């Protein structure tokens, strides 16, 4: 199976080494949205990932709808998935409200899975 990069999923990366980029992409494919059954990377919900100077990570996410009741659960899924790639490095998940998610952000695989 071919390794993907975060950019292939429309994720903006800051201070991420190429080898880590592929590890993060692989790990995030394990963070599956519980309602849709598709990972958040393929859904286009991961907007930006930044590695800070102290080794911690900041993940910016989009929501399919404002007021989503699953934000805490989705954050936990992202943090657990990233542990596969970064171990116990601190991960902060933030939700962007100034960028609107649209189905155009979904990968072809996600569209096919969801029949849209």
Short mmCIF file of N, CA, C and O in Angstrom, two decimals:
data_model
loop_
_atom_site.label_atom_id
_atom_site.label_comp_id
_atom_site.label_asym_id
_atom_site.label_seq_id
_atom_site.Cartn_x
_atom_site.Cartn_y
_atom_site.Cartn_z
N UNK A 1 0.83 -1.17 0.00
CA UNK A 1 0.00 0.00 0.00
C UNK A 1 0.88 1.25 0.00
O UNK A 1 1.86 1.33 0.72
N UNK A 2 0.52 2.23 -0.81
CA UNK A 2 1.28 3.45 -0.95
C UNK A 2 1.09 4.36 0.27
O UNK A 2 0.00 4.48 0.79
N UNK A 3 2.18 4.96 0.71
CA UNK A 3 2.11 5.91 1.81
C UNK A 3 1.61 7.26 1.29
O UNK A 3 2.05 7.72 0.25
N UNK A 4 0.71 7.85 2.02
CA UNK A 4 0.15 9.15 1.65
C UNK A 4 0.80 10.25 2.49
O UNK A 4 1.31 10.00 3.58
N UNK A 5 0.72 11.46 1.98
CA UNK A 5 1.16 12.63 2.74
C UNK A 5 -0.08 13.40 3.18
O UNK A 5 -1.16 13.25 2.61
N UNK A 6 0.09 14.23 4.18
CA UNK A 6 -1.03 15.03 4.67
C UNK A 6 -1.54 15.99 3.60
O UNK A 6 -2.74 16.23 3.50
N UNK A 7 -0.64 16.51 2.78
CA UNK A 7 -1.04 17.44 1.72
C UNK A 7 -2.01 16.79 0.74
O UNK A 7 -2.88 17.47 0.18
N UNK A 8 -1.89 15.49 0.53
CA UNK A 8 -2.81 14.79 -0.37
C UNK A 8 -4.25 14.84 0.14
O UNK A 8 -5.18 14.64 -0.62
N UNK A 9 -4.41 15.11 1.43
CA UNK A 9 -5.74 15.22 2.03
C UNK A 9 -6.12 16.68 2.28
O UNK A 9 -7.09 16.96 2.97
N UNK A 10 -5.34 17.59 1.73
CA UNK A 10 -5.62 19.01 1.88
C UNK A 10 -5.25 19.60 3.22
O UNK A 10 -5.72 20.67 3.60
N UNK A 11 -4.36 18.91 3.96
CA UNK A 11 -3.95 19.38 5.28
C UNK A 11 -2.74 20.29 5.14
O UNK A 11 -1.75 19.93 4.51
N UNK A 12 -2.82 21.46 5.74
CA UNK A 12 -1.70 22.38 5.77
C UNK A 12 -0.77 21.95 6.91
O UNK A 12 -1.23 21.70 8.02
N UNK A 13 0.52 21.83 6.62
CA UNK A 13 1.50 21.38 7.62
C UNK A 13 2.49 22.49 7.92
O UNK A 13 2.92 23.20 7.02
N UNK A 14 2.85 22.59 9.19
CA UNK A 14 3.86 23.55 9.62
C UNK A 14 4.87 22.82 10.48
O UNK A 14 4.51 22.16 11.46
N UNK A 15 6.13 22.93 10.12
CA UNK A 15 7.25 22.34 10.88
C UNK A 15 7.15 20.82 10.99
O UNK A 15 7.53 20.25 12.01
N UNK A 16 6.66 20.18 9.96
CA UNK A 16 6.53 18.72 9.94
C UNK A 16 7.54 18.15 8.95
O UNK A 16 7.52 18.50 7.77
N UNK A 17 8.43 17.29 9.44
CA UNK A 17 9.42 16.64 8.57
C UNK A 17 8.72 15.66 7.63
O UNK A 17 7.70 15.06 8.00
N UNK A 18 9.26 15.45 6.42
CA UNK A 18 8.61 14.56 5.44
C UNK A 18 8.32 13.14 5.96
O UNK A 18 7.23 12.61 5.71
N UNK A 19 9.24 12.55 6.68
CA UNK A 19 9.01 11.19 7.18
C UNK A 19 7.87 11.18 8.21
O UNK A 19 7.02 10.28 8.21
N UNK A 20 7.84 12.18 9.07
CA UNK A 20 6.78 12.29 10.07
C UNK A 20 5.45 12.58 9.40
O UNK A 20 4.41 12.08 9.84
N UNK A 21 5.46 13.35 8.34
CA UNK A 21 4.25 13.66 7.59
C UNK A 21 3.52 12.37 7.19
O UNK A 21 2.32 12.22 7.42
N UNK A 22 4.25 11.44 6.64
CA UNK A 22 3.64 10.17 6.21
C UNK A 22 3.15 9.34 7.39
O UNK A 22 2.11 8.70 7.33
N UNK A 23 3.90 9.39 8.50
CA UNK A 23 3.48 8.66 9.70
C UNK A 23 2.19 9.26 10.27
O UNK A 23 1.29 8.54 10.70
N UNK A 24 2.11 10.59 10.28
CA UNK A 24 0.91 11.26 10.77
C UNK A 24 -0.30 10.93 9.89
O UNK A 24 -1.39 10.66 10.40
N UNK A 25 -0.09 10.94 8.58
CA UNK A 25 -1.18 10.61 7.66
C UNK A 25 -1.68 9.19 7.89
O UNK A 25 -2.88 8.94 7.96
N UNK A 26 -0.76 8.26 8.06
CA UNK A 26 -1.14 6.87 8.30
C UNK A 26 -1.88 6.74 9.63
O UNK A 26 -2.90 6.04 9.73
N UNK A 27 -1.39 7.42 10.66
CA UNK A 27 -2.01 7.34 11.98
C UNK A 27 -3.41 7.94 11.97
O UNK A 27 -4.34 7.37 12.54
N UNK A 28 -3.58 9.09 11.32
CA UNK A 28 -4.87 9.76 11.32
C UNK A 28 -5.94 8.99 10.55
O UNK A 28 -7.13 9.22 10.76
N UNK A 29 -5.53 8.08 9.71
CA UNK A 29 -6.52 7.26 9.01
C UNK A 29 -7.19 6.26 9.96
O UNK A 29 -8.15 5.60 9.59
N UNK A 30 -6.70 6.19 11.20
CA UNK A 30 -7.32 5.34 12.22
C UNK A 30 -8.35 6.10 13.04
O UNK A 30 -9.05 5.49 13.87
N UNK A 31 -8.46 7.41 12.84
CA UNK A 31 -9.42 8.24 13.57
C UNK A 31 -10.71 8.30 12.75
O UNK A 31 -10.88 9.18 11.90
N UNK A 32 -11.60 7.37 13.01
CA UNK A 32 -12.81 7.21 12.20
C UNK A 32 -13.98 7.94 12.84
O UNK A 32 -14.27 7.77 14.03
N UNK A 33 -14.67 8.76 12.04
CA UNK A 33 -15.86 9.45 12.51
C UNK A 33 -16.91 8.40 12.87
O UNK A 33 -17.27 7.57 12.04
N UNK A 34 -17.43 8.42 14.11
CA UNK A 34 -18.34 7.37 14.56
C UNK A 34 -19.69 7.37 13.85
O UNK A 34 -20.34 6.33 13.77
N UNK A 35 -20.10 8.51 13.33
CA UNK A 35 -21.39 8.58 12.66
C UNK A 35 -21.31 8.18 11.20
O UNK A 35 -22.25 7.61 10.65
N UNK A 36 -20.19 8.46 10.56
CA UNK A 36 -20.07 8.24 9.11
C UNK A 36 -19.25 7.00 8.76
O UNK A 36 -19.33 6.51 7.63
N UNK A 37 -18.41 6.52 9.67
CA UNK A 37 -17.61 5.34 9.40
C UNK A 37 -16.46 5.58 8.44
O UNK A 37 -15.93 4.65 7.84
N UNK A 38 -16.05 6.83 8.29
CA UNK A 38 -14.93 7.21 7.43
C UNK A 38 -13.96 8.01 8.29
O UNK A 38 -14.39 8.78 9.15
N UNK A 39 -12.67 7.83 8.05
CA UNK A 39 -11.70 8.55 8.88
C UNK A 39 -11.74 10.05 8.60
O UNK A 39 -12.14 10.49 7.54
N UNK A 40 -11.33 10.80 9.62
CA UNK A 40 -11.44 12.26 9.56
C UNK A 40 -10.49 12.89 8.54
O UNK A 40 -10.75 13.99 8.06
N UNK A 41 -9.44 12.19 8.19
CA UNK A 41 -8.52 12.69 7.16
C UNK A 41 -9.21 12.64 5.79
O UNK A 41 -9.22 13.63 5.06
N UNK A 42 -9.80 11.51 5.45
CA UNK A 42 -10.49 11.37 4.17
C UNK A 42 -11.75 12.24 4.11
O UNK A 42 -12.16 12.65 3.02
N UNK A 43 -12.36 12.51 5.27
CA UNK A 43 -13.52 13.40 5.28
C UNK A 43 -13.13 14.86 5.08
O UNK A 43 -13.98 15.70 4.81
N UNK A 44 -11.84 15.17 5.21
CA UNK A 44 -11.39 16.55 5.05
C UNK A 44 -11.61 17.39 6.30
O UNK A 44 -11.67 18.61 6.22
N UNK A 45 -11.71 16.75 7.45
CA UNK A 45 -11.94 17.48 8.70
C UNK A 45 -10.65 18.00 9.34
O UNK A 45 -10.70 18.91 10.15
N UNK A 46 -9.50 17.43 8.96
CA UNK A 46 -8.22 17.90 9.50
C UNK A 46 -7.74 19.04 8.61
O UNK A 46 -7.51 18.86 7.42
N UNK A 47 -7.64 20.22 9.18
CA UNK A 47 -7.31 21.43 8.42
C UNK A 47 -5.81 21.75 8.44
O UNK A 47 -5.23 22.04 7.41
N UNK A 48 -5.22 21.70 9.63
CA UNK A 48 -3.81 22.07 9.76
C UNK A 48 -3.18 21.28 10.91
O UNK A 48 -3.83 21.04 11.92
N UNK A 49 -1.91 20.91 10.73
CA UNK A 49 -1.13 20.30 11.81
C UNK A 49 0.19 21.04 11.91
O UNK A 49 0.87 21.26 10.92
N UNK A 50 0.52 21.40 13.14
CA UNK A 50 1.76 22.13 13.39
C UNK A 50 2.52 21.46 14.52
O UNK A 50 1.92 21.08 15.54
N UNK A 51 3.83 21.28 14.33
CA UNK A 51 4.67 20.82 15.42
C UNK A 51 5.37 22.03 16.00
O UNK A 51 6.05 22.78 15.28
N UNK A 52 5.19 22.23 17.28
CA UNK A 52 5.78 23.37 17.97
C UNK A 52 7.23 23.09 18.35
O UNK A 52 7.67 21.94 18.32
N UNK A 53 7.95 24.13 18.71
CA UNK A 53 9.37 24.00 19.07
C UNK A 53 9.58 23.04 20.23
O UNK A 53 10.62 22.39 20.32
N UNK A 54 8.61 22.95 21.13
CA UNK A 54 8.75 22.07 22.29
C UNK A 54 8.39 20.61 21.98
O UNK A 54 8.37 19.76 22.87
N UNK A 55 8.08 20.31 20.72
CA UNK A 55 7.75 18.95 20.32
C UNK A 55 6.27 18.61 20.39
O UNK A 55 5.85 17.54 19.98
N UNK A 56 5.47 19.52 20.92
CA UNK A 56 4.03 19.30 20.98
C UNK A 56 3.40 19.56 19.61
O UNK A 56 4.04 20.12 18.72
N UNK A 57 2.16 19.15 19.48
CA UNK A 57 1.45 19.29 18.21
C UNK A 57 0.15 20.04 18.42
O UNK A 57 -0.52 19.88 19.44
N UNK A 58 -0.20 20.84 17.42
CA UNK A 58 -1.49 21.52 17.40
C UNK A 58 -2.21 21.07 16.13
O UNK A 58 -1.67 21.17 15.03
N UNK A 59 -3.41 20.55 16.31
CA UNK A 59 -4.21 20.08 15.18
C UNK A 59 -5.44 20.98 15.09
O UNK A 59 -6.16 21.15 16.07
N UNK A 60 -5.65 21.56 13.92
CA UNK A 60 -6.84 22.37 13.69
C UNK A 60 -7.81 21.56 12.86
O UNK A 60 -7.43 20.99 11.83
N UNK A 61 -9.05 21.50 13.34
CA UNK A 61 -10.08 20.67 12.72
C UNK A 61 -11.25 21.52 12.25
O UNK A 61 -11.50 22.60 12.79
N UNK A 62 -11.98 20.98 11.30
CA UNK A 62 -13.23 21.57 10.86
C UNK A 62 -14.35 20.64 11.31
O UNK A 62 -14.13 19.45 11.54
N UNK A 63 -15.54 21.18 11.41
CA UNK A 63 -16.71 20.38 11.75
C UNK A 63 -17.67 20.39 10.56
O UNK A 63 -17.76 21.37 9.84
N UNK A 64 -18.39 19.30 10.40
CA UNK A 64 -19.37 19.24 9.31
C UNK A 64 -20.58 20.11 9.63
O UNK A 64 -21.30 20.52 8.72
N UNK A 65 -20.79 20.39 10.92
CA UNK A 65 -21.89 21.28 11.32
C UNK A 65 -21.53 21.99 12.61
O UNK A 65 -20.88 21.42 13.49
N UNK A 66 -21.94 23.24 12.70
CA UNK A 66 -21.73 24.01 13.92
C UNK A 66 -22.55 23.37 15.04
O UNK A 66 -23.68 22.94 14.83
N UNK A 67 -21.97 23.30 16.22
CA UNK A 67 -22.69 22.73 17.35
C UNK A 67 -22.63 21.22 17.41
O UNK A 67 -23.41 20.59 18.11
N UNK A 68 -21.70 20.63 16.69
CA UNK A 68 -21.54 19.18 16.71
C UNK A 68 -21.36 18.71 18.16
O UNK A 68 -20.48 19.21 18.86
N UNK A 69 -22.17 17.75 18.60
CA UNK A 69 -22.07 17.31 19.99
C UNK A 69 -20.89 16.36 20.25
O UNK A 69 -20.67 15.96 21.38
N UNK A 70 -20.14 16.02 19.22
CA UNK A 70 -19.07 15.02 19.36
C UNK A 70 -17.67 15.61 19.43
O UNK A 70 -16.70 14.88 19.30
N UNK A 71 -17.54 16.91 19.64
CA UNK A 71 -16.20 17.52 19.58
C UNK A 71 -15.22 16.90 20.56
O UNK A 71 -14.07 16.66 20.21
N UNK A 72 -15.65 16.65 21.79
CA UNK A 72 -14.74 16.04 22.77
C UNK A 72 -14.32 14.64 22.32
O UNK A 72 -13.14 14.26 22.44
N UNK A 73 -15.26 13.89 21.82
CA UNK A 73 -14.97 12.53 21.35
C UNK A 73 -14.04 12.56 20.14
O UNK A 73 -13.08 11.78 20.06
N UNK A 74 -14.29 13.47 19.19
CA UNK A 74 -13.43 13.57 18.01
C UNK A 74 -12.01 13.98 18.40
O UNK A 74 -11.04 13.45 17.86
N UNK A 75 -11.89 14.89 19.37
CA UNK A 75 -10.57 15.29 19.86
C UNK A 75 -9.83 14.10 20.44
O UNK A 75 -8.64 13.91 20.19
N UNK A 76 -10.54 13.28 21.22
CA UNK A 76 -9.93 12.10 21.81
C UNK A 76 -9.46 11.13 20.71
O UNK A 76 -8.36 10.58 20.79
N UNK A 77 -10.27 10.95 19.68
CA UNK A 77 -9.88 10.06 18.57
C UNK A 77 -8.61 10.56 17.89
O UNK A 77 -7.71 9.77 17.58
N UNK A 78 -8.54 11.86 17.65
CA UNK A 78 -7.36 12.45 17.00
C UNK A 78 -6.13 12.24 17.87
O UNK A 78 -5.07 11.82 17.41
N UNK A 79 -6.25 12.52 19.16
CA UNK A 79 -5.11 12.38 20.08
C UNK A 79 -4.65 10.93 20.14
O UNK A 79 -3.45 10.65 20.10
N UNK A 80 -5.58 10.00 20.23
CA UNK A 80 -5.20 8.58 20.29
C UNK A 80 -4.55 8.13 18.99
O UNK A 80 -3.57 7.37 19.02
N UNK A 81 -5.07 8.60 17.87
CA UNK A 81 -4.48 8.22 16.58
C UNK A 81 -3.05 8.76 16.47
O UNK A 81 -2.15 8.06 16.01
N UNK A 82 -2.85 10.00 16.88
CA UNK A 82 -1.51 10.59 16.77
C UNK A 82 -0.50 9.92 17.69
O UNK A 82 0.70 9.94 17.40
N UNK A 83 -0.96 9.31 18.77
CA UNK A 83 -0.04 8.57 19.64
C UNK A 83 0.68 7.47 18.88
O UNK A 83 1.80 7.11 19.22
N UNK A 84 0.05 6.95 17.83
CA UNK A 84 0.70 5.93 17.00
C UNK A 84 1.97 6.46 16.34
O UNK A 84 2.91 5.71 16.09
N UNK A 85 1.98 7.75 16.04
CA UNK A 85 3.12 8.34 15.32
C UNK A 85 4.05 9.13 16.23
O UNK A 85 5.25 9.15 15.98
N UNK A 86 3.50 9.79 17.25
CA UNK A 86 4.33 10.71 18.04
C UNK A 86 4.46 10.30 19.50
O UNK A 86 5.00 11.06 20.31
N UNK A 87 3.98 9.14 19.86
CA UNK A 87 4.10 8.68 21.24
C UNK A 87 3.34 9.56 22.20
O UNK A 87 2.20 9.91 21.95
N UNK A 88 4.00 9.98 23.25
CA UNK A 88 3.31 10.76 24.28
C UNK A 88 3.52 12.27 24.14
O UNK A 88 3.31 13.02 25.10
N UNK A 89 3.90 12.73 22.95
CA UNK A 89 4.03 14.17 22.73
C UNK A 89 2.66 14.83 22.94
O UNK A 89 1.64 14.29 22.50
N UNK A 90 2.62 15.96 23.61
CA UNK A 90 1.33 16.63 23.82
C UNK A 90 0.67 17.03 22.50
O UNK A 90 1.33 17.49 21.57
N UNK A 91 -0.65 16.81 22.43
CA UNK A 91 -1.43 17.16 21.24
C UNK A 91 -2.61 18.02 21.68
O UNK A 91 -3.37 17.63 22.56
N UNK A 92 -2.74 19.19 21.08
CA UNK A 92 -3.87 20.07 21.34
C UNK A 92 -4.73 20.10 20.08
O UNK A 92 -4.21 20.32 18.98
N UNK A 93 -6.02 19.88 20.22
CA UNK A 93 -6.95 19.93 19.10
C UNK A 93 -7.80 21.17 19.24
O UNK A 93 -8.37 21.42 20.31
N UNK A 94 -7.87 21.95 18.17
CA UNK A 94 -8.70 23.15 18.14
C UNK A 94 -9.64 23.06 16.95
O UNK A 94 -9.29 22.48 15.92
N UNK A 95 -10.82 23.64 17.09
CA UNK A 95 -11.80 23.64 16.01
C UNK A 95 -11.89 25.02 15.40
O UNK A 95 -12.03 26.02 16.12
N UNK A 96 -11.79 25.07 14.08
CA UNK A 96 -11.86 26.33 13.34
C UNK A 96 -13.31 26.63 13.00
O UNK A 96 -13.99 25.80 12.43
N UNK A 97 -13.75 27.80 13.36
CA UNK A 97 -15.11 28.21 13.01
C UNK A 97 -15.10 29.23 11.88
O UNK A 97 -16.14 29.58 11.35
N UNK A 98 -13.90 29.70 11.51
CA UNK A 98 -13.80 30.71 10.46
C UNK A 98 -13.65 30.09 9.07
O UNK A 98 -13.68 30.80 8.07
N UNK A 99 -13.49 28.77 9.01
CA UNK A 99 -13.38 28.06 7.73
C UNK A 99 -14.52 27.06 7.69
O UNK A 99 -14.69 26.27 8.62
N UNK A 100 -15.28 27.11 6.62
CA UNK A 100 -16.42 26.21 6.52
C UNK A 100 -16.03 24.93 5.81
O UNK A 100 -15.39 24.96 4.76
N UNK A 101 -16.41 23.80 6.38
CA UNK A 101 -16.19 22.50 5.74
C UNK A 101 -17.20 22.36 4.61
O UNK A 101 -18.34 22.82 4.70
N UNK A 102 -16.78 21.72 3.53
CA UNK A 102 -17.70 21.38 2.45
C UNK A 102 -17.33 19.99 1.93
O UNK A 102 -16.22 19.50 2.15
N UNK A 103 -18.24 19.37 1.22
CA UNK A 103 -18.00 18.03 0.69
C UNK A 103 -16.84 18.02 -0.30
O UNK A 103 -16.26 16.97 -0.54
N UNK A 104 -16.48 19.17 -0.84
CA UNK A 104 -15.35 19.25 -1.76
C UNK A 104 -14.04 18.89 -1.06
O UNK A 104 -13.07 18.51 -1.72
N UNK A 105 -13.98 18.97 0.26
CA UNK A 105 -12.78 18.61 1.01
C UNK A 105 -12.61 17.10 1.14
O UNK A 105 -11.54 16.62 1.48
N UNK A 106 -13.68 16.33 0.89
CA UNK A 106 -13.61 14.88 1.04
C UNK A 106 -12.78 14.26 -0.09
O UNK A 106 -12.82 14.72 -1.22
N UNK A 107 -12.08 13.20 0.23
CA UNK A 107 -11.32 12.46 -0.77
C UNK A 107 -12.29 11.65 -1.65
O UNK A 107 -13.46 11.44 -1.29
N UNK A 108 -11.79 11.20 -2.75
CA UNK A 108 -12.60 10.34 -3.64
C UNK A 108 -13.04 9.09 -2.90
O UNK A 108 -14.19 8.64 -3.02
N UNK A 109 -12.15 8.51 -2.10
CA UNK A 109 -12.47 7.30 -1.33
C UNK A 109 -13.64 7.57 -0.38
O UNK A 109 -14.54 6.72 -0.25
N UNK A 110 -13.64 8.72 0.28
CA UNK A 110 -14.73 9.05 1.21
C UNK A 110 -16.04 9.21 0.45
O UNK A 110 -17.09 8.75 0.89
N UNK A 111 -15.98 9.90 -0.70
CA UNK A 111 -17.21 10.08 -1.49
C UNK A 111 -17.77 8.76 -1.95
O UNK A 111 -18.99 8.55 -1.94
N UNK A 112 -16.90 7.86 -2.35
CA UNK A 112 -17.37 6.55 -2.80
C UNK A 112 -17.97 5.76 -1.63
O UNK A 112 -19.02 5.13 -1.79
N UNK A 113 -17.33 5.80 -0.49
CA UNK A 113 -17.85 5.09 0.69
C UNK A 113 -19.22 5.60 1.09
O UNK A 113 -20.10 4.83 1.45
N UNK A 114 -19.40 6.92 1.03
CA UNK A 114 -20.65 7.55 1.47
C UNK A 114 -21.67 7.68 0.34
O UNK A 114 -22.76 8.22 0.55
N UNK A 115 -21.28 7.27 -0.86
CA UNK A 115 -22.17 7.33 -2.04
C UNK A 115 -22.64 8.74 -2.34
O UNK A 115 -23.83 8.98 -2.55
N UNK A 116 -21.70 9.69 -2.31
CA UNK A 116 -22.04 11.07 -2.64
C UNK A 116 -21.19 11.58 -3.80
O UNK A 116 -20.15 11.09 -4.08
#
